[in-house]
Amino acid sequence: MNNTTSNTTEPLIEVRDLVKDYATGAETIRILKGINLKVKPGEMLAIMGPSGEGKSTFLFILGLLQPLTGGTYLAMGEDVSHLTRSEQATFRRKFAGFVFQSCNLFEHTTVYENLEFPLIYAGVERNKRDSMIISALERVNLGHRVHHPTNRLSGGEQQRVSIARALVNTPRILFADEPTGQLDGTNSSMVMDHFHAFVSEGEAAMVMVTHDPDVAAKCTRVLQLKDGNLYTV
């Protein structure tokens, strides 16, 4: 059966009977089959499951990066199921942070510039950006790399920059697709501790996709996506 949390706190995310179809030639395949879910402030939710089950697709729907086929999606109490692209972009800018499997850092830039872009996009005043950027980098132990060229960073450092960039705007909802996939055990544990502190210290929540049981064990809740539905692990 599908899963929801208790009702003691208003959820930041709520999906009701969410479905997602893909057309492949003359055939339509339903990969998400009526999912119901609530995610509340202070939660770190890990979504696990076999490859090809639609975990990243589900995450991208929650992040308003892919459309749903049917059902209802409420975020921050607002029905976002049918927002325009412009309205989706506004919502993401105000409330969401993203960490992807690929770092997606801007080429020929510095670490600072990568973190400054979302602040500019969000309209943060110039005199406030420095402290926000340094604080985010210190969360991932990269305060010493603030003006370093991104193309001269190791793969693990680049991933930590992408994590810092996701945190720099202090989003209410953080979405992460295999956020520790390029990190060694020490840095993976450190980043998860920072994620936990970030969620715990404010009114934020986090939804991540992971195949790593050690990473999932650091989350407050773990669900498995299999056969189009979510199940308690």
mmCIF file with all atom_site columns, C-alpha atoms in Angstrom:
data_model
loop_
_atom_site.group_PDB
_atom_site.id
_atom_site.type_symbol
_atom_site.label_atom_id
_atom_site.label_alt_id
_atom_site.label_comp_id
_atom_site.label_asym_id
_atom_site.label_entity_id
_atom_site.label_seq_id
_atom_site.pdbx_PDB_ins_code
_atom_site.Cartn_x
_atom_site.Cartn_y
_atom_site.Cartn_z
_atom_site.occupancy
_atom_site.B_iso_or_equiv
_atom_site.pdbx_formal_charge
_atom_site.auth_seq_id
_atom_site.auth_comp_id
_atom_site.auth_asym_id
_atom_site.auth_atom_id
_atom_site.pdbx_PDB_model_num
ATOM 1   C CA . MET A 1 1   ? 0.000  0.000  0.000   1.00 0.00 ? 1   MET A CA 1
ATOM 2   C CA . ASN A 1 2   ? 1.031  3.625  -0.417  1.00 0.00 ? 2   ASN A CA 1
ATOM 3   C CA . ASN A 1 3   ? 2.296  5.625  2.548   1.00 0.00 ? 3   ASN A CA 1
ATOM 4   C CA . THR A 1 4   ? 1.576  8.918  4.268   1.00 0.00 ? 4   THR A CA 1
ATOM 5   C CA . THR A 1 5   ? 2.877  10.544 7.421   1.00 0.00 ? 5   THR A CA 1
ATOM 6   C CA . SER A 1 6   ? 0.792  11.584 10.411  1.00 0.00 ? 6   SER A CA 1
ATOM 7   C CA . ASN A 1 7   ? -1.179 14.822 10.460  1.00 0.00 ? 7   ASN A CA 1
ATOM 8   C CA . THR A 1 8   ? 0.475  16.627 13.378  1.00 0.00 ? 8   THR A CA 1
ATOM 9   C CA . THR A 1 9   ? 2.182  19.156 11.092  1.00 0.00 ? 9   THR A CA 1
ATOM 10  C CA . GLU A 1 10  ? 1.163  20.587 7.753   1.00 0.00 ? 10  GLU A CA 1
ATOM 11  C CA . PRO A 1 11  ? 3.162  18.865 5.008   1.00 0.00 ? 11  PRO A CA 1
ATOM 12  C CA . LEU A 1 12  ? 5.486  20.741 2.691   1.00 0.00 ? 12  LEU A CA 1
ATOM 13  C CA . ILE A 1 13  ? 4.755  18.135 0.015   1.00 0.00 ? 13  ILE A CA 1
ATOM 14  C CA . GLU A 1 14  ? 1.567  16.175 -0.529  1.00 0.00 ? 14  GLU A CA 1
ATOM 15  C CA . VAL A 1 15  ? 0.718  14.059 -3.555  1.00 0.00 ? 15  VAL A CA 1
ATOM 16  C CA . ARG A 1 16  ? -2.610 12.327 -4.055  1.00 0.00 ? 16  ARG A CA 1
ATOM 17  C CA . ASP A 1 17  ? -3.145 9.521  -6.560  1.00 0.00 ? 17  ASP A CA 1
ATOM 18  C CA . LEU A 1 18  ? -0.158 10.699 -8.619  1.00 0.00 ? 18  LEU A CA 1
ATOM 19  C CA . VAL A 1 19  ? 0.352  8.837  -11.895 1.00 0.00 ? 19  VAL A CA 1
ATOM 20  C CA . LYS A 1 20  ? 2.912  9.160  -14.657 1.00 0.00 ? 20  LYS A CA 1
ATOM 21  C CA . ASP A 1 21  ? 2.600  7.642  -18.122 1.00 0.00 ? 21  ASP A CA 1
ATOM 22  C CA . TYR A 1 22  ? 5.140  7.363  -20.896 1.00 0.00 ? 22  TYR A CA 1
ATOM 23  C CA . ALA A 1 23  ? 4.169  6.763  -24.518 1.00 0.00 ? 23  ALA A CA 1
ATOM 24  C CA . THR A 1 24  ? 6.421  4.353  -26.410 1.00 0.00 ? 24  THR A CA 1
ATOM 25  C CA . GLY A 1 25  ? 5.162  4.167  -29.952 1.00 0.00 ? 25  GLY A CA 1
ATOM 26  C CA . ALA A 1 26  ? 1.616  2.825  -29.879 1.00 0.00 ? 26  ALA A CA 1
ATOM 27  C CA . GLU A 1 27  ? 1.940  1.681  -26.265 1.00 0.00 ? 27  GLU A CA 1
ATOM 28  C CA . THR A 1 28  ? 1.489  3.718  -23.077 1.00 0.00 ? 28  THR A CA 1
ATOM 29  C CA . ILE A 1 29  ? 3.370  2.565  -19.992 1.00 0.00 ? 29  ILE A CA 1
ATOM 30  C CA . ARG A 1 30  ? 2.275  3.684  -16.523 1.00 0.00 ? 30  ARG A CA 1
ATOM 31  C CA . ILE A 1 31  ? 5.375  3.880  -14.336 1.00 0.00 ? 31  ILE A CA 1
ATOM 32  C CA . LEU A 1 32  ? 3.834  5.639  -11.308 1.00 0.00 ? 32  LEU A CA 1
ATOM 33  C CA . LYS A 1 33  ? 0.497  4.136  -10.338 1.00 0.00 ? 33  LYS A CA 1
ATOM 34  C CA . GLY A 1 34  ? -1.407 6.389  -7.984  1.00 0.00 ? 34  GLY A CA 1
ATOM 35  C CA . ILE A 1 35  ? 1.161  7.397  -5.370  1.00 0.00 ? 35  ILE A CA 1
ATOM 36  C CA . ASN A 1 36  ? 0.060  9.089  -2.136  1.00 0.00 ? 36  ASN A CA 1
ATOM 37  C CA . LEU A 1 37  ? 2.679  10.756 0.024   1.00 0.00 ? 37  LEU A CA 1
ATOM 38  C CA . LYS A 1 38  ? 3.173  13.498 2.603   1.00 0.00 ? 38  LYS A CA 1
ATOM 39  C CA . VAL A 1 39  ? 6.527  15.004 3.565   1.00 0.00 ? 39  VAL A CA 1
ATOM 40  C CA . LYS A 1 40  ? 6.631  17.314 6.563   1.00 0.00 ? 40  LYS A CA 1
ATOM 41  C CA . PRO A 1 41  ? 9.125  19.894 7.847   1.00 0.00 ? 41  PRO A CA 1
ATOM 42  C CA . GLY A 1 42  ? 12.116 18.255 9.492   1.00 0.00 ? 42  GLY A CA 1
ATOM 43  C CA . GLU A 1 43  ? 11.882 15.071 7.429   1.00 0.00 ? 43  GLU A CA 1
ATOM 44  C CA . MET A 1 44  ? 14.652 13.527 5.356   1.00 0.00 ? 44  MET A CA 1
ATOM 45  C CA . LEU A 1 45  ? 12.974 11.011 3.083   1.00 0.00 ? 45  LEU A CA 1
ATOM 46  C CA . ALA A 1 46  ? 15.029 8.445  1.181   1.00 0.00 ? 46  ALA A CA 1
ATOM 47  C CA . ILE A 1 47  ? 13.491 6.739  -1.841  1.00 0.00 ? 47  ILE A CA 1
ATOM 48  C CA . MET A 1 48  ? 15.125 3.456  -2.774  1.00 0.00 ? 48  MET A CA 1
ATOM 49  C CA . GLY A 1 49  ? 14.336 0.670  -5.198  1.00 0.00 ? 49  GLY A CA 1
ATOM 50  C CA . PRO A 1 50  ? 15.558 -1.172 -8.269  1.00 0.00 ? 50  PRO A CA 1
ATOM 51  C CA . SER A 1 51  ? 16.874 0.728  -11.268 1.00 0.00 ? 51  SER A CA 1
ATOM 52  C CA . GLY A 1 52  ? 14.273 1.638  -13.874 1.00 0.00 ? 52  GLY A CA 1
ATOM 53  C CA . GLU A 1 53  ? 11.369 1.897  -11.432 1.00 0.00 ? 53  GLU A CA 1
ATOM 54  C CA . GLY A 1 54  ? 10.902 5.657  -11.887 1.00 0.00 ? 54  GLY A CA 1
ATOM 55  C CA . LYS A 1 55  ? 12.624 7.026  -8.782  1.00 0.00 ? 55  LYS A CA 1
ATOM 56  C CA . SER A 1 56  ? 14.302 9.927  -10.586 1.00 0.00 ? 56  SER A CA 1
ATOM 57  C CA . THR A 1 57  ? 11.129 10.592 -12.563 1.00 0.00 ? 57  THR A CA 1
ATOM 58  C CA . PHE A 1 58  ? 9.156  10.855 -9.328  1.00 0.00 ? 58  PHE A CA 1
ATOM 59  C CA . LEU A 1 59  ? 11.791 13.172 -7.854  1.00 0.00 ? 59  LEU A CA 1
ATOM 60  C CA . PHE A 1 60  ? 11.709 15.398 -10.954 1.00 0.00 ? 60  PHE A CA 1
ATOM 61  C CA . ILE A 1 61  ? 7.919  15.595 -10.782 1.00 0.00 ? 61  ILE A CA 1
ATOM 62  C CA . LEU A 1 62  ? 8.163  16.713 -7.148  1.00 0.00 ? 62  LEU A CA 1
ATOM 63  C CA . GLY A 1 63  ? 10.764 19.305 -8.202  1.00 0.00 ? 63  GLY A CA 1
ATOM 64  C CA . LEU A 1 64  ? 8.474  20.562 -11.003 1.00 0.00 ? 64  LEU A CA 1
ATOM 65  C CA . LEU A 1 65  ? 11.014 19.503 -13.617 1.00 0.00 ? 65  LEU A CA 1
ATOM 66  C CA . GLN A 1 66  ? 8.668  16.983 -15.253 1.00 0.00 ? 66  GLN A CA 1
ATOM 67  C CA . PRO A 1 67  ? 4.862  17.044 -15.591 1.00 0.00 ? 67  PRO A CA 1
ATOM 68  C CA . LEU A 1 68  ? 2.625  14.508 -13.906 1.00 0.00 ? 68  LEU A CA 1
ATOM 69  C CA . THR A 1 69  ? 0.004  12.653 -15.938 1.00 0.00 ? 69  THR A CA 1
ATOM 70  C CA . GLY A 1 70  ? -2.711 12.609 -13.321 1.00 0.00 ? 70  GLY A CA 1
ATOM 71  C CA . GLY A 1 71  ? -3.433 13.208 -9.661  1.00 0.00 ? 71  GLY A CA 1
ATOM 72  C CA . THR A 1 72  ? -2.821 16.194 -7.419  1.00 0.00 ? 72  THR A CA 1
ATOM 73  C CA . TYR A 1 73  ? 0.424  17.697 -6.160  1.00 0.00 ? 73  TYR A CA 1
ATOM 74  C CA . LEU A 1 74  ? 0.427  20.226 -3.324  1.00 0.00 ? 74  LEU A CA 1
ATOM 75  C CA . ALA A 1 75  ? 3.655  21.981 -2.346  1.00 0.00 ? 75  ALA A CA 1
ATOM 76  C CA . MET A 1 76  ? 3.795  24.539 0.447   1.00 0.00 ? 76  MET A CA 1
ATOM 77  C CA . GLY A 1 77  ? 0.013  24.164 0.613   1.00 0.00 ? 77  GLY A CA 1
ATOM 78  C CA . GLU A 1 78  ? -0.421 25.264 -3.011  1.00 0.00 ? 78  GLU A CA 1
ATOM 79  C CA . ASP A 1 79  ? -1.772 23.082 -5.812  1.00 0.00 ? 79  ASP A CA 1
ATOM 80  C CA . VAL A 1 80  ? 1.157  23.110 -8.228  1.00 0.00 ? 80  VAL A CA 1
ATOM 81  C CA . SER A 1 81  ? -0.156 20.351 -10.486 1.00 0.00 ? 81  SER A CA 1
ATOM 82  C CA . HIS A 1 82  ? -1.003 22.667 -13.346 1.00 0.00 ? 82  HIS A CA 1
ATOM 83  C CA . LEU A 1 83  ? 1.280  25.678 -12.990 1.00 0.00 ? 83  LEU A CA 1
ATOM 84  C CA . THR A 1 84  ? 2.626  27.292 -16.130 1.00 0.00 ? 84  THR A CA 1
ATOM 85  C CA . ARG A 1 85  ? 6.350  26.945 -16.871 1.00 0.00 ? 85  ARG A CA 1
ATOM 86  C CA . SER A 1 86  ? 6.912  30.494 -15.659 1.00 0.00 ? 86  SER A CA 1
ATOM 87  C CA . GLU A 1 87  ? 5.024  29.826 -12.438 1.00 0.00 ? 87  GLU A CA 1
ATOM 88  C CA . GLN A 1 88  ? 6.977  26.588 -11.921 1.00 0.00 ? 88  GLN A CA 1
ATOM 89  C CA . ALA A 1 89  ? 10.264 28.462 -12.349 1.00 0.00 ? 89  ALA A CA 1
ATOM 90  C CA . THR A 1 90  ? 9.156  31.062 -9.812  1.00 0.00 ? 90  THR A CA 1
ATOM 91  C CA . PHE A 1 91  ? 8.231  28.349 -7.328  1.00 0.00 ? 91  PHE A CA 1
ATOM 92  C CA . ARG A 1 92  ? 11.565 26.558 -7.751  1.00 0.00 ? 92  ARG A CA 1
ATOM 93  C CA . ARG A 1 93  ? 13.476 29.806 -7.348  1.00 0.00 ? 93  ARG A CA 1
ATOM 94  C CA . LYS A 1 94  ? 11.698 30.653 -4.086  1.00 0.00 ? 94  LYS A CA 1
ATOM 95  C CA . PHE A 1 95  ? 11.404 27.308 -2.381  1.00 0.00 ? 95  PHE A CA 1
ATOM 96  C CA . ALA A 1 96  ? 13.470 24.496 -3.925  1.00 0.00 ? 96  ALA A CA 1
ATOM 97  C CA . GLY A 1 97  ? 17.084 23.349 -4.060  1.00 0.00 ? 97  GLY A CA 1
ATOM 98  C CA . PHE A 1 98  ? 18.427 20.569 -6.297  1.00 0.00 ? 98  PHE A CA 1
ATOM 99  C CA . VAL A 1 99  ? 21.366 18.177 -6.237  1.00 0.00 ? 99  VAL A CA 1
ATOM 100 C CA . PHE A 1 100 ? 21.688 15.984 -9.335  1.00 0.00 ? 100 PHE A CA 1
ATOM 101 C CA . GLN A 1 101 ? 23.763 12.866 -10.088 1.00 0.00 ? 101 GLN A CA 1
ATOM 102 C CA . SER A 1 102 ? 25.813 14.948 -12.509 1.00 0.00 ? 102 SER A CA 1
ATOM 103 C CA . CYS A 1 103 ? 27.200 18.064 -10.869 1.00 0.00 ? 103 CYS A CA 1
ATOM 104 C CA . ASN A 1 104 ? 25.942 20.449 -13.595 1.00 0.00 ? 104 ASN A CA 1
ATOM 105 C CA . LEU A 1 105 ? 28.468 23.118 -12.667 1.00 0.00 ? 105 LEU A CA 1
ATOM 106 C CA . PHE A 1 106 ? 28.962 25.976 -15.096 1.00 0.00 ? 106 PHE A CA 1
ATOM 107 C CA . GLU A 1 107 ? 32.045 25.635 -17.268 1.00 0.00 ? 107 GLU A CA 1
ATOM 108 C CA . HIS A 1 108 ? 34.900 28.161 -17.120 1.00 0.00 ? 108 HIS A CA 1
ATOM 109 C CA . THR A 1 109 ? 33.707 29.600 -13.813 1.00 0.00 ? 109 THR A CA 1
ATOM 110 C CA . THR A 1 110 ? 34.817 29.705 -10.200 1.00 0.00 ? 110 THR A CA 1
ATOM 111 C CA . VAL A 1 111 ? 33.194 28.042 -7.230  1.00 0.00 ? 111 VAL A CA 1
ATOM 112 C CA . TYR A 1 112 ? 31.980 31.444 -6.091  1.00 0.00 ? 112 TYR A CA 1
ATOM 113 C CA . GLU A 1 113 ? 30.282 32.171 -9.414  1.00 0.00 ? 113 GLU A CA 1
ATOM 114 C CA . ASN A 1 114 ? 28.454 28.840 -9.341  1.00 0.00 ? 114 ASN A CA 1
ATOM 115 C CA . LEU A 1 115 ? 26.947 29.665 -5.973  1.00 0.00 ? 115 LEU A CA 1
ATOM 116 C CA . GLU A 1 116 ? 26.302 33.291 -6.835  1.00 0.00 ? 116 GLU A CA 1
ATOM 117 C CA . PHE A 1 117 ? 24.100 32.509 -9.838  1.00 0.00 ? 117 PHE A CA 1
ATOM 118 C CA . PRO A 1 118 ? 21.075 31.181 -7.895  1.00 0.00 ? 118 PRO A CA 1
ATOM 119 C CA . LEU A 1 119 ? 21.342 34.146 -5.540  1.00 0.00 ? 119 LEU A CA 1
ATOM 120 C CA . ILE A 1 120 ? 21.279 36.577 -8.463  1.00 0.00 ? 120 ILE A CA 1
ATOM 121 C CA . TYR A 1 121 ? 18.370 34.635 -9.952  1.00 0.00 ? 121 TYR A CA 1
ATOM 122 C CA . ALA A 1 122 ? 16.510 34.932 -6.652  1.00 0.00 ? 122 ALA A CA 1
ATOM 123 C CA . GLY A 1 123 ? 17.177 38.680 -6.413  1.00 0.00 ? 123 GLY A CA 1
ATOM 124 C CA . VAL A 1 124 ? 19.463 38.533 -3.369  1.00 0.00 ? 124 VAL A CA 1
ATOM 125 C CA . GLU A 1 125 ? 21.262 41.839 -2.846  1.00 0.00 ? 125 GLU A CA 1
ATOM 126 C CA . ARG A 1 126 ? 24.961 41.896 -3.717  1.00 0.00 ? 126 ARG A CA 1
ATOM 127 C CA . ASN A 1 127 ? 26.084 42.857 -0.201  1.00 0.00 ? 127 ASN A CA 1
ATOM 128 C CA . LYS A 1 128 ? 24.426 39.735 1.235   1.00 0.00 ? 128 LYS A CA 1
ATOM 129 C CA . ARG A 1 129 ? 25.820 37.193 -1.211  1.00 0.00 ? 129 ARG A CA 1
ATOM 130 C CA . ASP A 1 130 ? 29.352 36.780 0.177   1.00 0.00 ? 130 ASP A CA 1
ATOM 131 C CA . SER A 1 131 ? 28.287 35.577 3.615   1.00 0.00 ? 131 SER A CA 1
ATOM 132 C CA . MET A 1 132 ? 25.665 33.222 2.165   1.00 0.00 ? 132 MET A CA 1
ATOM 133 C CA . ILE A 1 133 ? 28.159 31.686 -0.282  1.00 0.00 ? 133 ILE A CA 1
ATOM 134 C CA . ILE A 1 134 ? 30.893 31.215 2.313   1.00 0.00 ? 134 ILE A CA 1
ATOM 135 C CA . SER A 1 135 ? 28.431 29.721 4.802   1.00 0.00 ? 135 SER A CA 1
ATOM 136 C CA . ALA A 1 136 ? 27.181 27.202 2.234   1.00 0.00 ? 136 ALA A CA 1
ATOM 137 C CA . LEU A 1 137 ? 30.717 26.211 1.248   1.00 0.00 ? 137 LEU A CA 1
ATOM 138 C CA . GLU A 1 138 ? 31.768 25.781 4.856   1.00 0.00 ? 138 GLU A CA 1
ATOM 139 C CA . ARG A 1 139 ? 28.883 23.322 5.283   1.00 0.00 ? 139 ARG A CA 1
ATOM 140 C CA . VAL A 1 140 ? 30.685 20.997 2.860   1.00 0.00 ? 140 VAL A CA 1
ATOM 141 C CA . ASN A 1 141 ? 34.244 21.817 4.005   1.00 0.00 ? 141 ASN A CA 1
ATOM 142 C CA . LEU A 1 142 ? 35.077 23.857 0.901   1.00 0.00 ? 142 LEU A CA 1
ATOM 143 C CA . GLY A 1 143 ? 35.444 27.334 2.361   1.00 0.00 ? 143 GLY A CA 1
ATOM 144 C CA . HIS A 1 144 ? 39.055 27.344 1.162   1.00 0.00 ? 144 HIS A CA 1
ATOM 145 C CA . ARG A 1 145 ? 37.957 26.791 -2.476  1.00 0.00 ? 145 ARG A CA 1
ATOM 146 C CA . VAL A 1 146 ? 35.713 29.834 -2.816  1.00 0.00 ? 146 VAL A CA 1
ATOM 147 C CA . HIS A 1 147 ? 37.523 31.367 -5.826  1.00 0.00 ? 147 HIS A CA 1
ATOM 148 C CA . HIS A 1 148 ? 38.926 28.135 -7.251  1.00 0.00 ? 148 HIS A CA 1
ATOM 149 C CA . PRO A 1 149 ? 38.172 27.272 -10.923 1.00 0.00 ? 149 PRO A CA 1
ATOM 150 C CA . THR A 1 150 ? 35.569 24.503 -10.974 1.00 0.00 ? 150 THR A CA 1
ATOM 151 C CA . ASN A 1 151 ? 37.327 22.614 -13.776 1.00 0.00 ? 151 ASN A CA 1
ATOM 152 C CA . ARG A 1 152 ? 40.341 22.136 -11.504 1.00 0.00 ? 152 ARG A CA 1
ATOM 153 C CA . LEU A 1 153 ? 38.355 20.483 -8.722  1.00 0.00 ? 153 LEU A CA 1
ATOM 154 C CA . SER A 1 154 ? 38.211 16.744 -8.157  1.00 0.00 ? 154 SER A CA 1
ATOM 155 C CA . GLY A 1 155 ? 34.960 14.928 -8.926  1.00 0.00 ? 155 GLY A CA 1
ATOM 156 C CA . GLY A 1 156 ? 34.128 14.741 -5.232  1.00 0.00 ? 156 GLY A CA 1
ATOM 157 C CA . GLU A 1 157 ? 34.816 18.441 -4.747  1.00 0.00 ? 157 GLU A CA 1
ATOM 158 C CA . GLN A 1 158 ? 32.604 19.300 -7.707  1.00 0.00 ? 158 GLN A CA 1
ATOM 159 C CA . GLN A 1 159 ? 29.779 17.289 -6.181  1.00 0.00 ? 159 GLN A CA 1
ATOM 160 C CA . ARG A 1 160 ? 30.211 19.110 -2.879  1.00 0.00 ? 160 ARG A CA 1
ATOM 161 C CA . VAL A 1 161 ? 30.060 22.447 -4.731  1.00 0.00 ? 161 VAL A CA 1
ATOM 162 C CA . SER A 1 162 ? 26.773 21.348 -6.306  1.00 0.00 ? 162 SER A CA 1
ATOM 163 C CA . ILE A 1 163 ? 25.477 20.483 -2.834  1.00 0.00 ? 163 ILE A CA 1
ATOM 164 C CA . ALA A 1 164 ? 26.564 23.871 -1.486  1.00 0.00 ? 164 ALA A CA 1
ATOM 165 C CA . ARG A 1 165 ? 24.830 25.544 -4.421  1.00 0.00 ? 165 ARG A CA 1
ATOM 166 C CA . ALA A 1 166 ? 21.606 23.722 -3.572  1.00 0.00 ? 166 ALA A CA 1
ATOM 167 C CA . LEU A 1 167 ? 21.838 24.921 0.034   1.00 0.00 ? 167 LEU A CA 1
ATOM 168 C CA . VAL A 1 168 ? 22.934 28.507 -0.566  1.00 0.00 ? 168 VAL A CA 1
ATOM 169 C CA . ASN A 1 169 ? 19.390 29.865 -0.828  1.00 0.00 ? 169 ASN A CA 1
ATOM 170 C CA . THR A 1 170 ? 18.216 27.954 2.284   1.00 0.00 ? 170 THR A CA 1
ATOM 171 C CA . PRO A 1 171 ? 15.395 26.236 0.365   1.00 0.00 ? 171 PRO A CA 1
ATOM 172 C CA . ARG A 1 172 ? 12.310 24.907 2.107   1.00 0.00 ? 172 ARG A CA 1
ATOM 173 C CA . ILE A 1 173 ? 12.434 21.699 0.045   1.00 0.00 ? 173 ILE A CA 1
ATOM 174 C CA . LEU A 1 174 ? 15.678 20.047 -1.024  1.00 0.00 ? 174 LEU A CA 1
ATOM 175 C CA . PHE A 1 175 ? 15.611 17.444 -3.799  1.00 0.00 ? 175 PHE A CA 1
ATOM 176 C CA . ALA A 1 176 ? 18.618 15.202 -4.352  1.00 0.00 ? 176 ALA A CA 1
ATOM 177 C CA . ASP A 1 177 ? 19.283 12.430 -6.868  1.00 0.00 ? 177 ASP A CA 1
ATOM 178 C CA . GLU A 1 178 ? 22.152 10.215 -5.615  1.00 0.00 ? 178 GLU A CA 1
ATOM 179 C CA . PRO A 1 179 ? 23.790 13.220 -3.881  1.00 0.00 ? 179 PRO A CA 1
ATOM 180 C CA . THR A 1 180 ? 26.666 11.198 -2.433  1.00 0.00 ? 180 THR A CA 1
ATOM 181 C CA . GLY A 1 181 ? 27.322 9.036  -5.488  1.00 0.00 ? 181 GLY A CA 1
ATOM 182 C CA . GLN A 1 182 ? 30.705 10.638 -6.236  1.00 0.00 ? 182 GLN A CA 1
ATOM 183 C CA . LEU A 1 183 ? 31.861 10.963 -2.627  1.00 0.00 ? 183 LEU A CA 1
ATOM 184 C CA . ASP A 1 184 ? 34.044 8.691  -0.542  1.00 0.00 ? 184 ASP A CA 1
ATOM 185 C CA . GLY A 1 185 ? 32.771 7.344  2.763   1.00 0.00 ? 185 GLY A CA 1
ATOM 186 C CA . THR A 1 186 ? 34.161 10.185 4.878   1.00 0.00 ? 186 THR A CA 1
ATOM 187 C CA . ASN A 1 187 ? 32.754 12.973 2.712   1.00 0.00 ? 187 ASN A CA 1
ATOM 188 C CA . SER A 1 188 ? 29.479 11.115 2.233   1.00 0.00 ? 188 SER A CA 1
ATOM 189 C CA . SER A 1 189 ? 28.988 10.895 5.993   1.00 0.00 ? 189 SER A CA 1
ATOM 190 C CA . MET A 1 190 ? 29.963 14.552 6.427   1.00 0.00 ? 190 MET A CA 1
ATOM 191 C CA . VAL A 1 191 ? 27.509 15.724 3.747   1.00 0.00 ? 191 VAL A CA 1
ATOM 192 C CA . MET A 1 192 ? 24.681 13.653 5.228   1.00 0.00 ? 192 MET A CA 1
ATOM 193 C CA . ASP A 1 193 ? 25.363 15.186 8.635   1.00 0.00 ? 193 ASP A CA 1
ATOM 194 C CA . HIS A 1 194 ? 25.101 18.635 7.067   1.00 0.00 ? 194 HIS A CA 1
ATOM 195 C CA . PHE A 1 195 ? 21.878 17.708 5.298   1.00 0.00 ? 195 PHE A CA 1
ATOM 196 C CA . HIS A 1 196 ? 20.480 16.522 8.613   1.00 0.00 ? 196 HIS A CA 1
ATOM 197 C CA . ALA A 1 197 ? 21.543 19.723 10.373  1.00 0.00 ? 197 ALA A CA 1
ATOM 198 C CA . PHE A 1 198 ? 20.091 21.852 7.570   1.00 0.00 ? 198 PHE A CA 1
ATOM 199 C CA . VAL A 1 199 ? 16.718 20.122 7.769   1.00 0.00 ? 199 VAL A CA 1
ATOM 200 C CA . SER A 1 200 ? 16.677 20.023 11.574  1.00 0.00 ? 200 SER A CA 1
ATOM 201 C CA . GLU A 1 201 ? 17.604 23.645 12.179  1.00 0.00 ? 201 GLU A CA 1
ATOM 202 C CA . GLY A 1 202 ? 14.759 25.159 10.164  1.00 0.00 ? 202 GLY A CA 1
ATOM 203 C CA . GLU A 1 203 ? 11.460 24.333 8.559   1.00 0.00 ? 203 GLU A CA 1
ATOM 204 C CA . ALA A 1 204 ? 12.882 22.489 5.575   1.00 0.00 ? 204 ALA A CA 1
ATOM 205 C CA . ALA A 1 205 ? 12.448 18.956 4.274   1.00 0.00 ? 205 ALA A CA 1
ATOM 206 C CA . MET A 1 206 ? 14.519 16.786 1.976   1.00 0.00 ? 206 MET A CA 1
ATOM 207 C CA . VAL A 1 207 ? 13.611 14.095 -0.538  1.00 0.00 ? 207 VAL A CA 1
ATOM 208 C CA . MET A 1 208 ? 16.459 12.055 -1.975  1.00 0.00 ? 208 MET A CA 1
ATOM 209 C CA . VAL A 1 209 ? 16.897 9.104  -4.279  1.00 0.00 ? 209 VAL A CA 1
ATOM 210 C CA . THR A 1 210 ? 19.692 6.752  -3.250  1.00 0.00 ? 210 THR A CA 1
ATOM 211 C CA . HIS A 1 211 ? 20.912 3.201  -3.757  1.00 0.00 ? 211 HIS A CA 1
ATOM 212 C CA . ASP A 1 212 ? 23.208 3.393  -0.736  1.00 0.00 ? 212 ASP A CA 1
ATOM 213 C CA . PRO A 1 213 ? 21.728 1.772  2.394   1.00 0.00 ? 213 PRO A CA 1
ATOM 214 C CA . ASP A 1 214 ? 24.217 3.633  4.620   1.00 0.00 ? 214 ASP A CA 1
ATOM 215 C CA . VAL A 1 215 ? 22.973 6.955  3.229   1.00 0.00 ? 215 VAL A CA 1
ATOM 216 C CA . ALA A 1 216 ? 19.350 5.893  3.603   1.00 0.00 ? 216 ALA A CA 1
ATOM 217 C CA . ALA A 1 217 ? 20.004 4.885  7.208   1.00 0.00 ? 217 ALA A CA 1
ATOM 218 C CA . LYS A 1 218 ? 20.816 8.524  8.015   1.00 0.00 ? 218 LYS A CA 1
ATOM 219 C CA . CYS A 1 219 ? 17.380 9.658  6.820   1.00 0.00 ? 219 CYS A CA 1
ATOM 220 C CA . THR A 1 220 ? 14.324 9.935  9.034   1.00 0.00 ? 220 THR A CA 1
ATOM 221 C CA . ARG A 1 221 ? 12.210 7.760  6.723   1.00 0.00 ? 221 ARG A CA 1
ATOM 222 C CA . VAL A 1 222 ? 12.917 5.272  3.944   1.00 0.00 ? 222 VAL A CA 1
ATOM 223 C CA . LEU A 1 223 ? 10.455 4.200  1.261   1.00 0.00 ? 223 LEU A CA 1
ATOM 224 C CA . GLN A 1 224 ? 10.889 1.828  -1.656  1.00 0.00 ? 224 GLN A CA 1
ATOM 225 C CA . LEU A 1 225 ? 9.511  2.561  -5.093  1.00 0.00 ? 225 LEU A CA 1
ATOM 226 C CA . LYS A 1 226 ? 8.597  -0.680 -6.796  1.00 0.00 ? 226 LYS A CA 1
ATOM 227 C CA . ASP A 1 227 ? 5.999  -1.598 -9.399  1.00 0.00 ? 227 ASP A CA 1
ATOM 228 C CA . GLY A 1 228 ? 4.804  2.001  -9.511  1.00 0.00 ? 228 GLY A CA 1
ATOM 229 C CA . ASN A 1 229 ? 4.038  2.364  -5.815  1.00 0.00 ? 229 ASN A CA 1
ATOM 230 C CA . LEU A 1 230 ? 5.776  3.391  -2.584  1.00 0.00 ? 230 LEU A CA 1
ATOM 231 C CA . TYR A 1 231 ? 6.261  0.939  0.253   1.00 0.00 ? 231 TYR A CA 1
ATOM 232 C CA . THR A 1 232 ? 7.759  1.163  3.720   1.00 0.00 ? 232 THR A CA 1
ATOM 233 C CA . VAL A 1 233 ? 11.175 -0.489 3.901   1.00 0.00 ? 233 VAL A CA 1
#
